[in-house]
mmCIF file of C-alpha atoms in Angstrom:
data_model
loop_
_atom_site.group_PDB
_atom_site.id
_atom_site.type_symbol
_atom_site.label_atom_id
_atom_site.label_comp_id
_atom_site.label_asym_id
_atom_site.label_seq_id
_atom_site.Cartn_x
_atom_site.Cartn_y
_atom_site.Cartn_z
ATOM 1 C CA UNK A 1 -77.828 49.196 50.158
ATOM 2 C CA UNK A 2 -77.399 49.601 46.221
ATOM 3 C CA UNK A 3 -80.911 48.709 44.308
ATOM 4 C CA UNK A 4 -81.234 45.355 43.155
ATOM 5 C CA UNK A 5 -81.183 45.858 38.941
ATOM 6 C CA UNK A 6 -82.529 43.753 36.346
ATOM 7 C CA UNK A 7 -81.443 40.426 34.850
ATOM 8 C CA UNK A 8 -82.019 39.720 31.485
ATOM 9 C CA UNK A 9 -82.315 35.451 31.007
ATOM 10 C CA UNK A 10 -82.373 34.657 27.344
ATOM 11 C CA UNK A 11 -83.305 30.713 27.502
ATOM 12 C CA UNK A 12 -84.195 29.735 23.719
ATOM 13 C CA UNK A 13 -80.308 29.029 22.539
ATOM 14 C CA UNK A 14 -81.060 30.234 18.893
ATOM 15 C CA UNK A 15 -81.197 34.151 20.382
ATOM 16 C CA UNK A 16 -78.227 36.410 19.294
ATOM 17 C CA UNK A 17 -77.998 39.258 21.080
ATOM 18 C CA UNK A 18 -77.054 42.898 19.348
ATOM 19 C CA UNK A 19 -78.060 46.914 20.241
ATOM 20 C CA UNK A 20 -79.793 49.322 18.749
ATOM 21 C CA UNK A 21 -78.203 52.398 20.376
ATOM 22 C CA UNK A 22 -78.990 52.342 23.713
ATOM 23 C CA UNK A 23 -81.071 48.884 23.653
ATOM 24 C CA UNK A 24 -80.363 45.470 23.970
ATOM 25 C CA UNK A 25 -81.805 43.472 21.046
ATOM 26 C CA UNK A 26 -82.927 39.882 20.958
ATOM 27 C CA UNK A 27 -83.102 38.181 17.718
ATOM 28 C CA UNK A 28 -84.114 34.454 16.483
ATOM 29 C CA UNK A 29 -83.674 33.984 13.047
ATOM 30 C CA UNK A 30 -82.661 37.478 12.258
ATOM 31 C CA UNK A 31 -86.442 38.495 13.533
ATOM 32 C CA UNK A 32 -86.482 41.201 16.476
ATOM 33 C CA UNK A 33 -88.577 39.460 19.339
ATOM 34 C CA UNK A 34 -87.475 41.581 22.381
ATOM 35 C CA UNK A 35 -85.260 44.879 23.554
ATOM 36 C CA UNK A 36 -85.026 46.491 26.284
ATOM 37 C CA UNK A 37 -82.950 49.615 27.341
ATOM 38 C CA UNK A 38 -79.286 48.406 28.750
ATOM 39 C CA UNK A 39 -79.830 51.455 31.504
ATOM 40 C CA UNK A 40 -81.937 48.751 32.859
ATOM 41 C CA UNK A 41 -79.627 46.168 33.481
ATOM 42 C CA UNK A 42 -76.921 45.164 35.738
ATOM 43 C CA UNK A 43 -76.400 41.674 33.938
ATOM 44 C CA UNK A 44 -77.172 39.510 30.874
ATOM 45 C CA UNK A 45 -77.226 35.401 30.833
ATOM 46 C CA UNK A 46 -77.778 33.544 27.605
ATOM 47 C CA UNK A 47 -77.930 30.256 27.370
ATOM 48 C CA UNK A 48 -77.232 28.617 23.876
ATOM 49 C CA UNK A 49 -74.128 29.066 21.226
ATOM 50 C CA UNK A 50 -75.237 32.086 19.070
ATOM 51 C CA UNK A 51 -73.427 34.586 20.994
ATOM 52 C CA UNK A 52 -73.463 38.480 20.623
ATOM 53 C CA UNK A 53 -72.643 41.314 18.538
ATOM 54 C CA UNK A 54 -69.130 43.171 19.160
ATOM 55 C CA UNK A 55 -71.431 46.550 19.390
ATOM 56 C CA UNK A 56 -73.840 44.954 21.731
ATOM 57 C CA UNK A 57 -70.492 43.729 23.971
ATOM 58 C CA UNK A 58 -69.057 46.938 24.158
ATOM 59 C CA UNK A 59 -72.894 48.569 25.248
ATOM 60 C CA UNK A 60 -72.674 46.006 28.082
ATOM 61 C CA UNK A 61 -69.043 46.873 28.761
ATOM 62 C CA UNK A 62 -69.389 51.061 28.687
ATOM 63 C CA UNK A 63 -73.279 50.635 31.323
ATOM 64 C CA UNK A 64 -71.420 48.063 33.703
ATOM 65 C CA UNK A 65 -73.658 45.207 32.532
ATOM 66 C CA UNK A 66 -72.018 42.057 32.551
ATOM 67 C CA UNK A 67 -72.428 39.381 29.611
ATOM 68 C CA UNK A 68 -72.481 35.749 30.918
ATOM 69 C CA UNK A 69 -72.909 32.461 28.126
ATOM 70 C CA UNK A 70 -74.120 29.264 29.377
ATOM 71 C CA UNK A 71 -74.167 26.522 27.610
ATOM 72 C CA UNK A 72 -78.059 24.849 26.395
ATOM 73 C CA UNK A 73 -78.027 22.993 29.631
ATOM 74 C CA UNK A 74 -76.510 25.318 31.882
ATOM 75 C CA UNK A 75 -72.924 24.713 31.858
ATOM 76 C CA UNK A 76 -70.537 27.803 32.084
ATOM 77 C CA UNK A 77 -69.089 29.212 29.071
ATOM 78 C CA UNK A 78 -67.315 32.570 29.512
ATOM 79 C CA UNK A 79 -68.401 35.829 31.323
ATOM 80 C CA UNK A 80 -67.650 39.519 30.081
ATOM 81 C CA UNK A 81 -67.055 42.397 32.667
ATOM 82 C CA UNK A 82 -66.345 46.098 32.300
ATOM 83 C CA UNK A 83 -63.070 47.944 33.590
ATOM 84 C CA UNK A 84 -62.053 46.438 36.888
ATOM 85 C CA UNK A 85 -64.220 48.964 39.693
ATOM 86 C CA UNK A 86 -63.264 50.102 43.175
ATOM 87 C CA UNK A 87 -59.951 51.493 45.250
ATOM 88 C CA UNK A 88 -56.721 49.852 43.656
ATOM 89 C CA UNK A 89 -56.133 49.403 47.575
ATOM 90 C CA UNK A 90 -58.388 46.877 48.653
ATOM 91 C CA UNK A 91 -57.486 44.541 45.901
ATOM 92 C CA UNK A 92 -54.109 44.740 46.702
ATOM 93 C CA UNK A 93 -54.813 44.042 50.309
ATOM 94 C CA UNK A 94 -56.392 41.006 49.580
ATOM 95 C CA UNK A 95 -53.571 39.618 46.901
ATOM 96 C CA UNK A 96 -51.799 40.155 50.555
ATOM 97 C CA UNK A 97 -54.284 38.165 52.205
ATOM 98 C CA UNK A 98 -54.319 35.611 49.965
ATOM 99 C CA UNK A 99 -50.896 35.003 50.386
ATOM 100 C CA UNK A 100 -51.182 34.443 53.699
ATOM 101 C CA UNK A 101 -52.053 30.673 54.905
ATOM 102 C CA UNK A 102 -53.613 31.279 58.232
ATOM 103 C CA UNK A 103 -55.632 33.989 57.410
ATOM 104 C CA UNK A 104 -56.524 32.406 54.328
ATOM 105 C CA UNK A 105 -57.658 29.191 56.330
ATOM 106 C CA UNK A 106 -59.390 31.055 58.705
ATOM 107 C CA UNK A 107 -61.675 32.720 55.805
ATOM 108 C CA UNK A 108 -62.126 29.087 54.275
ATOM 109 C CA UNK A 109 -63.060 27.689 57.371
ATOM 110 C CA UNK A 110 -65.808 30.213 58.391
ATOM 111 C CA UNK A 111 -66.980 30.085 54.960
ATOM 112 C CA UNK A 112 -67.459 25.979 54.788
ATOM 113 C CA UNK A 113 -68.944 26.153 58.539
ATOM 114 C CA UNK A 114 -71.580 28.576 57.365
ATOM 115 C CA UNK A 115 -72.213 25.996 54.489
ATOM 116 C CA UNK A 116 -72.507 23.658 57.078
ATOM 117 C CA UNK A 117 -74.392 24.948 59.246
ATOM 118 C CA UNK A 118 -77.152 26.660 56.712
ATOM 119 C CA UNK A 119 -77.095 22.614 55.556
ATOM 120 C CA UNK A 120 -77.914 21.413 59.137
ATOM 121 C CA UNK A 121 -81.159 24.270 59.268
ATOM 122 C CA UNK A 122 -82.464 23.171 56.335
ATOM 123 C CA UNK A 123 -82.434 19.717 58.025
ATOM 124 C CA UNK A 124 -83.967 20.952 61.058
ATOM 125 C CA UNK A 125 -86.710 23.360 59.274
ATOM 126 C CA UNK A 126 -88.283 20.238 57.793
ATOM 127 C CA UNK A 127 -87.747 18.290 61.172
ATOM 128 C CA UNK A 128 -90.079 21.550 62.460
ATOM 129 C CA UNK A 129 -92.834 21.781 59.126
ATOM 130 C CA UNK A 130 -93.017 17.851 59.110
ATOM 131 C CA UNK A 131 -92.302 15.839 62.036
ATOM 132 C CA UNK A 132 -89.394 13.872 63.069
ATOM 133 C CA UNK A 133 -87.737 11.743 60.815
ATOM 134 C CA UNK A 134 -85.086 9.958 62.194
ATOM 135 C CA UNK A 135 -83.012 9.693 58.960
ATOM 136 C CA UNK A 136 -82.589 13.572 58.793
ATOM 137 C CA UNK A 137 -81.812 13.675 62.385
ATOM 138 C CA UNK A 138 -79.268 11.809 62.463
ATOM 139 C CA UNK A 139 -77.906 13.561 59.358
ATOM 140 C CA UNK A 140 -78.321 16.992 61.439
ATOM 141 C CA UNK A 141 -76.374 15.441 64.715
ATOM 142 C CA UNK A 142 -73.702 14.121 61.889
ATOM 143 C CA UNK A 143 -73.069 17.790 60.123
ATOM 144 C CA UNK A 144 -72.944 19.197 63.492
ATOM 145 C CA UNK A 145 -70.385 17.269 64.009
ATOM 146 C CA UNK A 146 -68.442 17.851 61.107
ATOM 147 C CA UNK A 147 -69.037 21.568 61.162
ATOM 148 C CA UNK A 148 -66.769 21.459 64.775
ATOM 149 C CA UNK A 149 -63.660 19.227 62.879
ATOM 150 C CA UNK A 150 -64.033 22.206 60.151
ATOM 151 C CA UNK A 151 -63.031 24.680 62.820
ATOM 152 C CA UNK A 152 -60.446 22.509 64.151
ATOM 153 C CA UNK A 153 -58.468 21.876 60.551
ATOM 154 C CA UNK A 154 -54.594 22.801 60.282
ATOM 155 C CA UNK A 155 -54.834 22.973 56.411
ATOM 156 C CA UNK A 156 -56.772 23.640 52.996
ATOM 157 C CA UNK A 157 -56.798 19.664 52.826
ATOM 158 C CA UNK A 158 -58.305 18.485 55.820
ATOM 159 C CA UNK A 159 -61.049 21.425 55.378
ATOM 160 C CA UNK A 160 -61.994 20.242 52.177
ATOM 161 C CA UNK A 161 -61.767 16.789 53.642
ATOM 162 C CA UNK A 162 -64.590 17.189 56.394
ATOM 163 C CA UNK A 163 -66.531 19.146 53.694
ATOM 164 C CA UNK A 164 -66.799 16.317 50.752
ATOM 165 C CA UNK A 165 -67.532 14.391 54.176
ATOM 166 C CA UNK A 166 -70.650 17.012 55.019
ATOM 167 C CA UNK A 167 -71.983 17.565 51.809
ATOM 168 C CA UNK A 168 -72.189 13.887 51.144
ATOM 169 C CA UNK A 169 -74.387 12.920 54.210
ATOM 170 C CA UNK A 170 -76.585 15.890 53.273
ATOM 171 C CA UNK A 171 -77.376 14.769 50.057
ATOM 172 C CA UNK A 172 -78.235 11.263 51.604
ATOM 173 C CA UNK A 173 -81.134 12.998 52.657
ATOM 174 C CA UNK A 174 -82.238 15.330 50.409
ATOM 175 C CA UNK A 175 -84.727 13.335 49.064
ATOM 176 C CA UNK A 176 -86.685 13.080 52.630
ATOM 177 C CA UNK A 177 -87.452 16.753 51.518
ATOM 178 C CA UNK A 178 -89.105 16.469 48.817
ATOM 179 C CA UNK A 179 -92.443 16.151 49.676
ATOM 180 C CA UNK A 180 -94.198 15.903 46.375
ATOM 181 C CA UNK A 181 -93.284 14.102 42.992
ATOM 182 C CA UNK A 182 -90.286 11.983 44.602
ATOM 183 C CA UNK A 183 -90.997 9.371 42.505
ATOM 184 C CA UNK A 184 -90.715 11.226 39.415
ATOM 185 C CA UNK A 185 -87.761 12.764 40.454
ATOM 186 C CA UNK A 186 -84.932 10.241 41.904
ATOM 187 C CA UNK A 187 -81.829 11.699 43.286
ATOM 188 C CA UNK A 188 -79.039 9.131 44.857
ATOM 189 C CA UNK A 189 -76.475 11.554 45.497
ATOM 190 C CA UNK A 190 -74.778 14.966 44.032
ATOM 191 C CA UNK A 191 -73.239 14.576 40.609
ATOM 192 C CA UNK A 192 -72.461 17.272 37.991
ATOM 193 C CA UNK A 193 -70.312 17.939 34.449
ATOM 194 C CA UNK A 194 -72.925 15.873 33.410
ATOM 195 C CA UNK A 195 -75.673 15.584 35.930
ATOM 196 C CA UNK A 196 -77.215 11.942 35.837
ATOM 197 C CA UNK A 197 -80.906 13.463 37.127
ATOM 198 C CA UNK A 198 -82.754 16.032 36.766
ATOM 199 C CA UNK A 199 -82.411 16.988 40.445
ATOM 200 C CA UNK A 200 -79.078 17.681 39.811
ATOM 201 C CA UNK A 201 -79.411 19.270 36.631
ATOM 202 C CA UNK A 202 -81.433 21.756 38.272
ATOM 203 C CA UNK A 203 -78.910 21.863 41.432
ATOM 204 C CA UNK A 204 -75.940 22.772 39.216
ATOM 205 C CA UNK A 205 -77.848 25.506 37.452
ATOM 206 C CA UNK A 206 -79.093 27.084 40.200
ATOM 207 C CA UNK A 207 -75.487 26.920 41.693
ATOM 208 C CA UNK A 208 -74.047 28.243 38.035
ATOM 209 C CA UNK A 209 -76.533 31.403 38.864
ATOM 210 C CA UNK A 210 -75.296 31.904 42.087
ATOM 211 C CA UNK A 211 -71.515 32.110 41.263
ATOM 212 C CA UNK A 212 -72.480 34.918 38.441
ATOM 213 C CA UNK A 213 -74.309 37.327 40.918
ATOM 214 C CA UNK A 214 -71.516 36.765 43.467
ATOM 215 C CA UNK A 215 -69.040 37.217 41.063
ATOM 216 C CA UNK A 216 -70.750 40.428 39.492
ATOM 217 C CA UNK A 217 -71.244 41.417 43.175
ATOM 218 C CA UNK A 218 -67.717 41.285 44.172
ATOM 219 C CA UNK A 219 -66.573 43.122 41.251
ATOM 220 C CA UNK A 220 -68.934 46.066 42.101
ATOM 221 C CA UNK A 221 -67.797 46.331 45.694
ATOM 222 C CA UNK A 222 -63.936 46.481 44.714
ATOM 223 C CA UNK A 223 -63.072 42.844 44.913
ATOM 224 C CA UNK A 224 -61.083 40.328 42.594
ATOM 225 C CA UNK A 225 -63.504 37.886 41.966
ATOM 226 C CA UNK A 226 -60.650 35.309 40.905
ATOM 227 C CA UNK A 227 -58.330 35.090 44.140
ATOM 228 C CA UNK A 228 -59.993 33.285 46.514
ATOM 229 C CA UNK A 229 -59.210 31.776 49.610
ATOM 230 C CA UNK A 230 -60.215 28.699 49.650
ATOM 231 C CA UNK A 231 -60.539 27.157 46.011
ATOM 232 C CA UNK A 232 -56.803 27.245 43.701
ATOM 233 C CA UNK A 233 -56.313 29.391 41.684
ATOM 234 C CA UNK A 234 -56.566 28.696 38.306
ATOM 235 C CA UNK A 235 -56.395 30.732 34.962
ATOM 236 C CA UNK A 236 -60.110 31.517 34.105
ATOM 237 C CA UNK A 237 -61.382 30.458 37.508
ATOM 238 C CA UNK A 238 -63.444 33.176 39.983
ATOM 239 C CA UNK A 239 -62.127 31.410 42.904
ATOM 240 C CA UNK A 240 -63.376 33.886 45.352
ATOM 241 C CA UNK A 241 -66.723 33.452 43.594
ATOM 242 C CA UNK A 242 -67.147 30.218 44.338
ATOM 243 C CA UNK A 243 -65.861 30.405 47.584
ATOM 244 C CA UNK A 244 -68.394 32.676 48.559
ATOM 245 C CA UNK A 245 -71.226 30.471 46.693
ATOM 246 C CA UNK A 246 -69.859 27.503 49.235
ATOM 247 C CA UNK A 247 -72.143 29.639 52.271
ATOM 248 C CA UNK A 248 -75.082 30.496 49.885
ATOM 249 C CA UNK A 249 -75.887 27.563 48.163
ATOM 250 C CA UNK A 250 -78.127 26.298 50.768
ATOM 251 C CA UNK A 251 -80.872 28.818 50.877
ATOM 252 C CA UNK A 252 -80.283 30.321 47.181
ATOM 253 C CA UNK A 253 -79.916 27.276 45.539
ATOM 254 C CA UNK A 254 -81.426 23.835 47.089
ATOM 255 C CA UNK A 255 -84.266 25.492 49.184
ATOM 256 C CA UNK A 256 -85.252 26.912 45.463
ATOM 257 C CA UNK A 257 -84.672 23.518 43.933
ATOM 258 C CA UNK A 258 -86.957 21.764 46.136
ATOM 259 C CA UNK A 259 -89.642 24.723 46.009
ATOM 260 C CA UNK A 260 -89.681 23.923 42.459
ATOM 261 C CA UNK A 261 -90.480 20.070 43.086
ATOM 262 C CA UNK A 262 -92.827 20.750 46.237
ATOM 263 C CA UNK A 263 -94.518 22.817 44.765
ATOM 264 C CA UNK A 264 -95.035 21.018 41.050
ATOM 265 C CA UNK A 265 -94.112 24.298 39.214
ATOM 266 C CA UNK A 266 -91.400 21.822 37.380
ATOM 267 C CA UNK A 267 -92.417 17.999 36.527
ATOM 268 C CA UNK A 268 -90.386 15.322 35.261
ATOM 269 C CA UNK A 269 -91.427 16.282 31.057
ATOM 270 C CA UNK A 270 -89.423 19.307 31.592
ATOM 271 C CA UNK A 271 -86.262 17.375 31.261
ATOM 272 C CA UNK A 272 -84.596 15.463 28.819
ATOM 273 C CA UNK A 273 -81.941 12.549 29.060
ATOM 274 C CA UNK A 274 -79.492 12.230 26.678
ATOM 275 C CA UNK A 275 -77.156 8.942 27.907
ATOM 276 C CA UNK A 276 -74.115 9.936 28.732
ATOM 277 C CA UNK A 277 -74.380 13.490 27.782
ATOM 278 C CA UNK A 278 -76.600 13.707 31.414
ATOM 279 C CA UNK A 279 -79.864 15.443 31.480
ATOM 280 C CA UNK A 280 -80.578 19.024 30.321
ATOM 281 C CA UNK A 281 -83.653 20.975 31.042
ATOM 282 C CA UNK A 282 -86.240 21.459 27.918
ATOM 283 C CA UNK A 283 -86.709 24.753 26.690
ATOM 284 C CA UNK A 284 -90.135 25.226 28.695
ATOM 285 C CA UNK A 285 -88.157 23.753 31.540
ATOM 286 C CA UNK A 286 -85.433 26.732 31.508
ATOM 287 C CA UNK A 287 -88.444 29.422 31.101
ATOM 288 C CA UNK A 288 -90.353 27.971 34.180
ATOM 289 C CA UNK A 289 -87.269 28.046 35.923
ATOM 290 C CA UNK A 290 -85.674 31.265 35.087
ATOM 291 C CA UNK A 291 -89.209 32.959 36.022
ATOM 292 C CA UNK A 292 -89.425 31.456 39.694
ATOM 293 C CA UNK A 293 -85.598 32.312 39.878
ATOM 294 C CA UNK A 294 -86.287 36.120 39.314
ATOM 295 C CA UNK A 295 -89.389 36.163 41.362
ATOM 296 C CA UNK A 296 -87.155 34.385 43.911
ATOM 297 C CA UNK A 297 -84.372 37.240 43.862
ATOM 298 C CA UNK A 298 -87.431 39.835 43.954
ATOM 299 C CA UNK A 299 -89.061 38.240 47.506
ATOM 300 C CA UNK A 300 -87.239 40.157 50.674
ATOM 301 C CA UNK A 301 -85.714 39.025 54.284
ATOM 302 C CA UNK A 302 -84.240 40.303 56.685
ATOM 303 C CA UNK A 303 -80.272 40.134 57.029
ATOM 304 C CA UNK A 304 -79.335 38.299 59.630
ATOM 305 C CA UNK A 305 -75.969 40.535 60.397
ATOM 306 C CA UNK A 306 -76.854 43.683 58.803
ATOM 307 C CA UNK A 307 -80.642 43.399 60.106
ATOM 308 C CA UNK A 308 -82.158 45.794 57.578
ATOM 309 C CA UNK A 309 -84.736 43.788 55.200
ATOM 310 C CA UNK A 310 -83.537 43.515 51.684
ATOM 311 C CA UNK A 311 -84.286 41.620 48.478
ATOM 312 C CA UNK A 312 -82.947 38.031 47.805
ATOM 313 C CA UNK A 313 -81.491 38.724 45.231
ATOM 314 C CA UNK A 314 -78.877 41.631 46.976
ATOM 315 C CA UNK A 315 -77.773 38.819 49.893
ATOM 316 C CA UNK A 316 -74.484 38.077 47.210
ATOM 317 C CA UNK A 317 -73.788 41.859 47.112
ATOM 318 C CA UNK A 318 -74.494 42.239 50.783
ATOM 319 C CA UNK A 319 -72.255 39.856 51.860
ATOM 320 C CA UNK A 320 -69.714 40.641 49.494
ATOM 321 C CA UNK A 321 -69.540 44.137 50.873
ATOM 322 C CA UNK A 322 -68.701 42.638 54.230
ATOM 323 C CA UNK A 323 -66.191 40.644 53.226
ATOM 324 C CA UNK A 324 -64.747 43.580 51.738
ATOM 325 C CA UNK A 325 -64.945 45.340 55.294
ATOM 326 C CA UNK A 326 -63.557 42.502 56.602
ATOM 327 C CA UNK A 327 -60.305 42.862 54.122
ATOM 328 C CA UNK A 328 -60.069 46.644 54.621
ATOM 329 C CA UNK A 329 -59.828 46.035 58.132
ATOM 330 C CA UNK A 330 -63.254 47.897 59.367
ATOM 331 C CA UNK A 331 -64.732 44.671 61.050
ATOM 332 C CA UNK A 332 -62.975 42.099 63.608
ATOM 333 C CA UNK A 333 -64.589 39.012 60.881
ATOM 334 C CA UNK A 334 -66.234 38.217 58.354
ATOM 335 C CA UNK A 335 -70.318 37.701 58.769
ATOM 336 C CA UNK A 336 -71.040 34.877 57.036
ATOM 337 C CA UNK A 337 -74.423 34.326 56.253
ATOM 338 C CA UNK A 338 -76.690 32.044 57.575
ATOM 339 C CA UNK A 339 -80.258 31.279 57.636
ATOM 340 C CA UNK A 340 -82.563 30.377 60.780
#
């Protein structure tokens, strides 16, 4: 297992980023606050508008280091990533892959019944921490259902059909879970592009960060990170990337969310709301959250198929390296990953 690298979060949207041979250079107003050596690195994500130095772009480009710009509030901008890696083989393989319906389903489906499932745990680990609550049962007995019609779907349609269906009774009861600060922080129901709350604000993030490691992590292993199998393919769009978010999202993303609430290391001042524009994080807010995200990625487990015990923040490069087993032929299917 490769080691799990640096990731350099730049979260005041006034930084421009430049290099200094061999360093990465932060600026604000033309004033050098921070550098660090790119050797260090395995990815970049700014948030703000300023952007980055053609010399600094091409240091990123030559060390492997990928550039990602989010918006202020955490909406994707663009990502920058070195010479295309890995054997020429495998990617062809799976353009052939892609290409073909049933196997294509069959990825899809394993992929959204992982998602499902890790859902219905989460469920049933607070059922275990905090008692019964008949609201969330029910909601477990329902996605258990729906993770069954997933494996039964003829086509892309229906699959995405009994998804929307899953995700929606989830979120119904994600606010049983949070045990602390639920009035401060109401949540009716997933929205995004802009999120209404700050739940959601913090949901879509978290979910933005996930797509860039597993996109970065299929890229190192050999894989196109934009043919997927599950979401179409569209100019600009790592479809693979976010198909392989659709299993993770559950333990990276909303188990971190509501750690964050639980545990009051984010409050309700660390968010502004701006009408229709949605709500965006404050600056404070993004620091808080960026540190608990990399001390996140830094904590270990062990992996559930590969049982060897690895950092958090390798599970998108771990799986991605079986999927890419999986498309070479070395394994009869594709481990996806899911949590106890």
């Amino acid at each position: 297992m490769r080691k799990l690298l640096n990731t350099l979060y730049i979260t005041t949207p006034e930084s421009y980023l430049s290099k200094d041979g061999m360093n990465v250079v932060v600026s604000i107003n033309q004033q050098e606050v921070f550098r660090i050596p790119v050797i260090n690195l395995e990815s970049i994500v700014t948030f703000g508008y300023m952007g980055a130095s053609p010399g600094l772009m091409k240091l990123c480009m030559d060390n492997n280091v990928s550039l990602t710009f989010l918006s202020p509030n955490g909406r994707f901008i663009s990502r920058f990533q070195g010479p295309s890696r890995g054997n020429v083989l495998l990617r062809k393989k799976q353009y052939q892959l892609a290409e073909d319906e049933a196997w294509s389903l069959h990825v899809a489906k394993v992929m959204i019944g992982g998602k499902i499932q890790n859902y219905r745990n989460i469920l049933r680990r607070y059922q275990r921490d905090y008692g019964n609550n008949p609201e969330v049962e029910s909601a477990a007995t329902a996605l258990d259902v729906r993770k069954h019609k997933v494996f039964l779907a003829t086509d892309r349609l229906t699959l995405v059909g009994e998804e929307g269906l899953a995700a929606n009774k989830y979120f119904e009861v994600f606010p049983c879970m949070m045990t602390q600060q639920r009035e401060g922080f109401p949540f009716s129901g997933r929205n995004r592009r802009p999120p209404k709350d700050a739940v959601n604000a913090m949901l879509s993030l978290a979910y933005t960060l996930i797509a860039n490691d597993v996109a970065a992590a299929l890229e190192t292993v050999g894989l196109d990170p934009y043919v997927g199998f599950l979401h179409t393919l569209r100019p600009g769009r790592a479809s693979l990337a976010l198909d392989m978010t659709e299993e993770l999202r559950a333990y990276l993303g909303d188990r971190f969310v509501l750690s964050l609430i639980n545990r009051r290391q984010v409050t309700p001042s660390d968010f502004l709301y701006q009408g229709e524009q949605g709500v965006t994080m404050t600056e404070n807010g993004r620091k808080t959250f960026i540190t608990a995200w990399q001390n996140r990625k830094k904590e270990t487990l062990v992996h559930p198929y590969l049982n060897e015990k690895i950092p958090v923040g390798l599970v998108p490069h771990a799986q991605a390296m079986l999927l890419a087993r999986y498309v070479r032929g070395d394994i009869d299917d594709y481990p996806v990953f899911l949590i106890k």
